[in-house]
PDB file of N, CA and C in Angstrom:
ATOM      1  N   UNK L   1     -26.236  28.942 -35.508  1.00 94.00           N
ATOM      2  CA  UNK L   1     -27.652  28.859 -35.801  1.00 94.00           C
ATOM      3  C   UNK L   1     -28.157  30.198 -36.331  1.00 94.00           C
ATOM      4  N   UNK L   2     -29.605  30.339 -36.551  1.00 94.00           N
ATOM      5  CA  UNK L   2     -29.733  30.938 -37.160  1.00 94.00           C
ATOM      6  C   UNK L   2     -30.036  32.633 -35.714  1.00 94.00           C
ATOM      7  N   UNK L   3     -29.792  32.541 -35.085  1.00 95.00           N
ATOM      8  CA  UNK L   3     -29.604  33.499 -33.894  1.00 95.00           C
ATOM      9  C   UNK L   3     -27.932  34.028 -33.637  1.00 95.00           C
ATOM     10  N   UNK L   4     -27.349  33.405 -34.461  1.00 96.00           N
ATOM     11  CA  UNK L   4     -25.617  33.547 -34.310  1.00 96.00           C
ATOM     12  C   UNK L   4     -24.814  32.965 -33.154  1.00 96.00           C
ATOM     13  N   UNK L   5     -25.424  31.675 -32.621  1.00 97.00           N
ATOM     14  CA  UNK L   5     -25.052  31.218 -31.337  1.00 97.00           C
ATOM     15  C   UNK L   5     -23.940  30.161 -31.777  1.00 97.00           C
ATOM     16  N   UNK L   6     -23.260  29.355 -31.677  1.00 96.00           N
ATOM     17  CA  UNK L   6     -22.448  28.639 -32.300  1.00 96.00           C
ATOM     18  C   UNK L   6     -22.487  27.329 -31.757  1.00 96.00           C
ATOM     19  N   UNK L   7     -22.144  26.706 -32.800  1.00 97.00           N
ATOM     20  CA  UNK L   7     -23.327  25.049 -32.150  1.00 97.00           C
ATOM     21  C   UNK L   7     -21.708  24.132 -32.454  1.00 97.00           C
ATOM     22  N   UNK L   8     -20.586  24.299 -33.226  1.00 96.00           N
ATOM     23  CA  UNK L   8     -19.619  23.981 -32.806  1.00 96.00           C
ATOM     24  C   UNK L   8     -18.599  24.792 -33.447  1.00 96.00           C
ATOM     25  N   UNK L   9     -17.677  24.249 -32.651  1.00 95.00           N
ATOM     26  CA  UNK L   9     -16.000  25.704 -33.423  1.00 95.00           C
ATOM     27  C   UNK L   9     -15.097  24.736 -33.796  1.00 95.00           C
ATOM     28  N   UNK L  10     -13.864  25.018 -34.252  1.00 94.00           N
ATOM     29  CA  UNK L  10     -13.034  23.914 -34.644  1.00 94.00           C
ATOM     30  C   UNK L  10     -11.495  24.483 -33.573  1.00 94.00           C
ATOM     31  N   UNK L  11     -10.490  23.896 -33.545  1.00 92.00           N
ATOM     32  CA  UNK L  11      -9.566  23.557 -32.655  1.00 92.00           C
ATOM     33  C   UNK L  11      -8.726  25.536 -32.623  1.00 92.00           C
ATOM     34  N   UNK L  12      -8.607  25.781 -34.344  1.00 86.00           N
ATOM     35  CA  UNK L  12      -7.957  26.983 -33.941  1.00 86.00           C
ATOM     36  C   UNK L  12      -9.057  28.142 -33.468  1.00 86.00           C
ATOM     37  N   UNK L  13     -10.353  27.980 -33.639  1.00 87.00           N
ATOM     38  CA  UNK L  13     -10.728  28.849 -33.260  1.00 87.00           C
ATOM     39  C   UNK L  13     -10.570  29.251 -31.955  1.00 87.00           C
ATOM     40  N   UNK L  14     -10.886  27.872 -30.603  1.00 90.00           N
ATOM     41  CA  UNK L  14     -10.618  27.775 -29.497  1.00 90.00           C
ATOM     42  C   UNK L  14      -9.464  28.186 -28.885  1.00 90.00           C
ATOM     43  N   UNK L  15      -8.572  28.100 -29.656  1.00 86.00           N
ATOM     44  CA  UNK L  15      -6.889  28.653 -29.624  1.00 86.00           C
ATOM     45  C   UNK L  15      -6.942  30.157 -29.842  1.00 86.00           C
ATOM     46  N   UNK L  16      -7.335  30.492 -31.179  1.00 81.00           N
ATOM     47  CA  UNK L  16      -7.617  32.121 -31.102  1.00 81.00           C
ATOM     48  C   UNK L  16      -7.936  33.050 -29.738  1.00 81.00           C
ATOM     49  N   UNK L  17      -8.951  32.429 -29.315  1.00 81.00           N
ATOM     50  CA  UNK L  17      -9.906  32.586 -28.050  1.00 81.00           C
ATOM     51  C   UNK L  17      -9.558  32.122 -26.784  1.00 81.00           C
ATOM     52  N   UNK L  18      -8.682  31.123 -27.126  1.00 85.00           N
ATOM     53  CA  UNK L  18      -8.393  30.700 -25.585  1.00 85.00           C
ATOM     54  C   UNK L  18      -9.215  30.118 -24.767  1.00 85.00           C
ATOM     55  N   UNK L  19     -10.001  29.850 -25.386  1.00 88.00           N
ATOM     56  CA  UNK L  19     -11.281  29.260 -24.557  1.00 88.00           C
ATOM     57  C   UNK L  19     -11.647  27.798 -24.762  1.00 88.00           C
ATOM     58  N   UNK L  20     -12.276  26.890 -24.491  1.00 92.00           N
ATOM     59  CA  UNK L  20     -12.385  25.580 -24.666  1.00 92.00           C
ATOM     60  C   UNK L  20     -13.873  25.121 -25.300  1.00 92.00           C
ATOM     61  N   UNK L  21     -13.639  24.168 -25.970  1.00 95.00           N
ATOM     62  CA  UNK L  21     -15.180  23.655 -26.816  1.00 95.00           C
ATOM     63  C   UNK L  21     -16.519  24.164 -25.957  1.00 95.00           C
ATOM     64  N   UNK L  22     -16.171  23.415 -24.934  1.00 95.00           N
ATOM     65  CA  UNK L  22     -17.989  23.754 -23.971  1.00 95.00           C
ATOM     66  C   UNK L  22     -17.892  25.009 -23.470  1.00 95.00           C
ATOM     67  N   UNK L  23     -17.154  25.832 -23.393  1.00 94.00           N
ATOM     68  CA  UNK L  23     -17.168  27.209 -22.661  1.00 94.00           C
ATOM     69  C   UNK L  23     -17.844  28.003 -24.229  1.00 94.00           C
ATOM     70  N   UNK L  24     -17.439  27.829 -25.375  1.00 94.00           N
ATOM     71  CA  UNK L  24     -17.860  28.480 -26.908  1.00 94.00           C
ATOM     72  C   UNK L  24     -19.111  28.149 -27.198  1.00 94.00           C
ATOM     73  N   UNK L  25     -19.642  26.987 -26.858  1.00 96.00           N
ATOM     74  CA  UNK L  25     -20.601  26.266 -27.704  1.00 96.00           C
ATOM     75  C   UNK L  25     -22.165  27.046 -26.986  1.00 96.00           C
ATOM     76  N   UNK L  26     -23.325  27.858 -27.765  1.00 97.00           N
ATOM     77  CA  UNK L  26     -23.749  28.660 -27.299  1.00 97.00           C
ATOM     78  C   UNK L  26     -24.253  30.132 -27.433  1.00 97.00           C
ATOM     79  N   UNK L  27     -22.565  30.339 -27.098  1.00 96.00           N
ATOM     80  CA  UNK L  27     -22.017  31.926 -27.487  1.00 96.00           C
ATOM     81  C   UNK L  27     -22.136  32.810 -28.482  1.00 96.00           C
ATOM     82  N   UNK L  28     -22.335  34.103 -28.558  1.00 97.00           N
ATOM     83  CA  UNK L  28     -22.330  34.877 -29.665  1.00 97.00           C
ATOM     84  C   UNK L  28     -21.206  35.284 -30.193  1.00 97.00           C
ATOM     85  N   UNK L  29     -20.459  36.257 -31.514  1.00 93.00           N
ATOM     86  CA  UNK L  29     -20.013  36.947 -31.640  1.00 93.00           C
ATOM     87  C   UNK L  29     -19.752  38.230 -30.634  1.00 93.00           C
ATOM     88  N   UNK L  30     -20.922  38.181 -29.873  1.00 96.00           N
ATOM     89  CA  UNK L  30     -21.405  39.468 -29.338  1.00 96.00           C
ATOM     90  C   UNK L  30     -20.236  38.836 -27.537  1.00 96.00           C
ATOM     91  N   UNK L  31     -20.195  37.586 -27.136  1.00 94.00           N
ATOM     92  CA  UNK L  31     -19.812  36.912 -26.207  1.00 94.00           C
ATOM     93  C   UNK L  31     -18.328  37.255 -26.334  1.00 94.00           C
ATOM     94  N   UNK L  32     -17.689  37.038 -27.312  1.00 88.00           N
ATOM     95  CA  UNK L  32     -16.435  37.129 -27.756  1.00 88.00           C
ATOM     96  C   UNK L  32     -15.324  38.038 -28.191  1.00 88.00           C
ATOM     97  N   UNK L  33     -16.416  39.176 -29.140  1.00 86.00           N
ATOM     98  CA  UNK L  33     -15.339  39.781 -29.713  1.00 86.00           C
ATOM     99  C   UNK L  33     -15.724  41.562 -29.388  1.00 86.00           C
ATOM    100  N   UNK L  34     -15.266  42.601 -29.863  1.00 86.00           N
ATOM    101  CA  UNK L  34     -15.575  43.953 -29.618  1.00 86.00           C
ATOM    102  C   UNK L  34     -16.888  44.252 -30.440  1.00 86.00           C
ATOM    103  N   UNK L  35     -17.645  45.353 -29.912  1.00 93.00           N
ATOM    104  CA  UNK L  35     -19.306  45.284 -30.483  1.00 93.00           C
ATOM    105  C   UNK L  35     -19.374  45.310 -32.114  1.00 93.00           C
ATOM    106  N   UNK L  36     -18.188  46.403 -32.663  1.00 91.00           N
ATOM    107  CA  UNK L  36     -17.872  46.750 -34.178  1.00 91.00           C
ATOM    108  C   UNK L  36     -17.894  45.575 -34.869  1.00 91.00           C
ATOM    109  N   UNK L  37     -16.592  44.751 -34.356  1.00 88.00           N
ATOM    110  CA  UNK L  37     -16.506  43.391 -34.908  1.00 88.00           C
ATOM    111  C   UNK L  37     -17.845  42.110 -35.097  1.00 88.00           C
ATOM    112  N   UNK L  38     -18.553  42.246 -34.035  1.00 93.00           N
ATOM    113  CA  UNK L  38     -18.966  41.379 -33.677  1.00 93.00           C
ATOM    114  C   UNK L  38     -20.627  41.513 -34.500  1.00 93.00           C
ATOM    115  N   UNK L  39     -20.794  43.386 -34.598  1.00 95.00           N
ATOM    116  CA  UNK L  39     -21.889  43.624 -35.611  1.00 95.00           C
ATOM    117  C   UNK L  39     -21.647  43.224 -37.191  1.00 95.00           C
ATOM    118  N   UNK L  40     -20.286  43.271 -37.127  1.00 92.00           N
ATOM    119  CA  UNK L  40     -19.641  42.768 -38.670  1.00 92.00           C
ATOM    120  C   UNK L  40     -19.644  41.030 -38.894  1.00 92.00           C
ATOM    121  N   UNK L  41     -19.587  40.457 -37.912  1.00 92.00           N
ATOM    122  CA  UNK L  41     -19.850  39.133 -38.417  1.00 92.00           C
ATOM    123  C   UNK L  41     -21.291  38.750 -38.413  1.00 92.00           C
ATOM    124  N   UNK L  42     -22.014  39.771 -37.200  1.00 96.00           N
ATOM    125  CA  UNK L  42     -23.627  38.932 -37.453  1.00 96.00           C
ATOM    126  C   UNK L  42     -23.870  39.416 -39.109  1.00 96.00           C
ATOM    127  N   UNK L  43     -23.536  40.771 -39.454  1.00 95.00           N
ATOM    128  CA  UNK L  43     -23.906  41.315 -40.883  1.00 95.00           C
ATOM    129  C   UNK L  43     -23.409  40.323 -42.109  1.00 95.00           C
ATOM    130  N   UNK L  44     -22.773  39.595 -42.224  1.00 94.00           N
ATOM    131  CA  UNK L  44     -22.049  38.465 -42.798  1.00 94.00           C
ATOM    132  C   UNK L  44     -22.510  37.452 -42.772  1.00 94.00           C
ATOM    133  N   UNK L  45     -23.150  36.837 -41.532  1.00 94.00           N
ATOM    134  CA  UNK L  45     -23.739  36.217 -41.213  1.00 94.00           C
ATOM    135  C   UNK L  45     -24.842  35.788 -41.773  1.00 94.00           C
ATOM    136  N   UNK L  46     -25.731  37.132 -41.512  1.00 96.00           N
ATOM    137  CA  UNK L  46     -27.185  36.708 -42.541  1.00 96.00           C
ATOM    138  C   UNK L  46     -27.120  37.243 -43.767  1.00 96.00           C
ATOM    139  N   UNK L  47     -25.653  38.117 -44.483  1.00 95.00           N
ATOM    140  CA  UNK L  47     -25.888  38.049 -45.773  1.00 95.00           C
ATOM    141  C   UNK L  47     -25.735  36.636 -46.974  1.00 95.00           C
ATOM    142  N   UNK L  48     -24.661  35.467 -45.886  1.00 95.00           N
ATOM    143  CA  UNK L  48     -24.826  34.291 -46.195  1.00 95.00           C
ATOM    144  C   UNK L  48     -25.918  33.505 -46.420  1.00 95.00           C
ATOM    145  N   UNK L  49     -26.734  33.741 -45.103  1.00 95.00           N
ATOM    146  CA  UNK L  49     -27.948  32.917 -44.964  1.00 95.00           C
ATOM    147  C   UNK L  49     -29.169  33.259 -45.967  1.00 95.00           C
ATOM    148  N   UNK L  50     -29.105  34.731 -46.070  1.00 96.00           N
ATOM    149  CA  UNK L  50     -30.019  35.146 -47.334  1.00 96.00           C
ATOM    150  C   UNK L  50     -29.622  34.724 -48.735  1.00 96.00           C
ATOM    151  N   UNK L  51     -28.007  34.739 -48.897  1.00 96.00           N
ATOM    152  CA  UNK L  51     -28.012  34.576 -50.415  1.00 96.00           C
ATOM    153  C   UNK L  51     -27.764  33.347 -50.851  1.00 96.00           C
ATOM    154  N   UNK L  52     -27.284  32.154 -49.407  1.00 95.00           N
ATOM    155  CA  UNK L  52     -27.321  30.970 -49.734  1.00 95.00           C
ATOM    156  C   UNK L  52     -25.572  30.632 -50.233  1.00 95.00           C
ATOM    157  N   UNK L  53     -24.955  31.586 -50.196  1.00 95.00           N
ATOM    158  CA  UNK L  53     -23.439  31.714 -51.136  1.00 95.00           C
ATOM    159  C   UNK L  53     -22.674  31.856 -50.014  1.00 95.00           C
ATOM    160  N   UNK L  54     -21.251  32.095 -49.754  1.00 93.00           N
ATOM    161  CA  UNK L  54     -20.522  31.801 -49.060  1.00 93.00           C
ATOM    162  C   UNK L  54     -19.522  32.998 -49.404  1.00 93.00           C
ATOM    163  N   UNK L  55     -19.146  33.835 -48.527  1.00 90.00           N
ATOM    164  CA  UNK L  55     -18.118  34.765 -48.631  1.00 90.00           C
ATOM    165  C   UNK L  55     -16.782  35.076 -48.070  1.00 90.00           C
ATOM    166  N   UNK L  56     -16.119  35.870 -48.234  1.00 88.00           N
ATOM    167  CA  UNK L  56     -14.942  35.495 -47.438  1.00 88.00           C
ATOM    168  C   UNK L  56     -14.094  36.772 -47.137  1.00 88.00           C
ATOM    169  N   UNK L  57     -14.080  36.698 -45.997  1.00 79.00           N
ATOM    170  CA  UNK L  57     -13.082  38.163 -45.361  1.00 79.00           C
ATOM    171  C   UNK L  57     -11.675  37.621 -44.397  1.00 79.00           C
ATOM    172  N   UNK L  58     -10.621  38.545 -44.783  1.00 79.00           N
ATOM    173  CA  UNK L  58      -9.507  38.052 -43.865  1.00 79.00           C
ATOM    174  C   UNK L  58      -9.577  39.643 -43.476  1.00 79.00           C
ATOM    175  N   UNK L  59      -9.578  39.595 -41.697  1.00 72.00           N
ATOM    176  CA  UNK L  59      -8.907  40.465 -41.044  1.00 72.00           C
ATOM    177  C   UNK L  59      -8.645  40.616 -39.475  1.00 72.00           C
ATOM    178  N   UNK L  60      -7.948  41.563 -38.881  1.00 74.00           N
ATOM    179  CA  UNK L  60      -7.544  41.502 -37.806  1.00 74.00           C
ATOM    180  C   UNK L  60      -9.083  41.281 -36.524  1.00 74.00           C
ATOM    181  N   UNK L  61      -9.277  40.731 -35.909  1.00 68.00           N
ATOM    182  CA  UNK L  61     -10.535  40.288 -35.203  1.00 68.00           C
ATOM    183  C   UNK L  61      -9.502  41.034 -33.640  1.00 68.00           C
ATOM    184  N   UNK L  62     -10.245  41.498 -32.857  1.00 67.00           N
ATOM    185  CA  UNK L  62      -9.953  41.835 -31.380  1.00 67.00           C
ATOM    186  C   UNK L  62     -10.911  41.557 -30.493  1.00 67.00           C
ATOM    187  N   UNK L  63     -10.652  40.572 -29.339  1.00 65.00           N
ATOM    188  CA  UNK L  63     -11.441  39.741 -28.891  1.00 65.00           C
ATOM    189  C   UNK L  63     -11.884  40.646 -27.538  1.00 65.00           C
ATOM    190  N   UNK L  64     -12.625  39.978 -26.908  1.00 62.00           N
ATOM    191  CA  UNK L  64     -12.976  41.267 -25.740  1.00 62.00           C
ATOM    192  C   UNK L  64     -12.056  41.641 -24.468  1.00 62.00           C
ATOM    193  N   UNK L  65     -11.115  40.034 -24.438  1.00 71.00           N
ATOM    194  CA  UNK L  65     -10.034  40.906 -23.307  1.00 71.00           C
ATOM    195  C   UNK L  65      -8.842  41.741 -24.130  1.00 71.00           C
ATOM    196  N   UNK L  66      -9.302  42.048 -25.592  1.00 73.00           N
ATOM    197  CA  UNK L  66      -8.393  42.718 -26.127  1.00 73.00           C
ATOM    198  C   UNK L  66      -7.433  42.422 -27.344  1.00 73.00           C
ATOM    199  N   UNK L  67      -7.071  40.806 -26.988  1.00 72.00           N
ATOM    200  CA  UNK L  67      -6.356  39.905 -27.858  1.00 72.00           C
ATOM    201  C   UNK L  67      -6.710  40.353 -29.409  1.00 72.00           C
ATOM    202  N   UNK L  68      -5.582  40.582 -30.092  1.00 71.00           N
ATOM    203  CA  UNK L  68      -5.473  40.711 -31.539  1.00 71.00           C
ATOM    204  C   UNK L  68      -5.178  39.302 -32.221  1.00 71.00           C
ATOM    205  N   UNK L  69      -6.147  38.934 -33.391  1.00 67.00           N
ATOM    206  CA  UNK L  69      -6.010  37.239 -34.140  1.00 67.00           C
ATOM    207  C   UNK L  69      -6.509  38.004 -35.537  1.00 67.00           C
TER     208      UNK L  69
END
């Protein structure tokens, strides 16, 4: 949404995370991943929502118990 809460995830994300549909659904970036990361996807986030376009980044994500995906 437009707060960065996530209203659904798909199967690998849950796998990434380890976590299960209703435990995600909610949650922030900020819930999940390290603060750096997690300021980098809200920033992504609303540069989508402002420009209406769709962008695309591949990289290493580190989740908060540490996990590298």
């Amino acid at each position: 949404d437009t707060e960065g809460r996530f209203l659904a995830v798909n199967a690998e994300f849950q796998r990434a995370f380890g976590v299960n549909y209703e435990a995600l659904i909610g949650k922030t970036d900020f819930d999940l991943s390290r603060y750096e990361d997690a300021v980098q996807y809200r920033e992504d986030d609303e540069e989508v929502m402002k420009s209406l376009s769709p962008i695309r980044h591949e990289f290493l994500s580190t989740s908060v118990d540490g996990t590298r995906s």
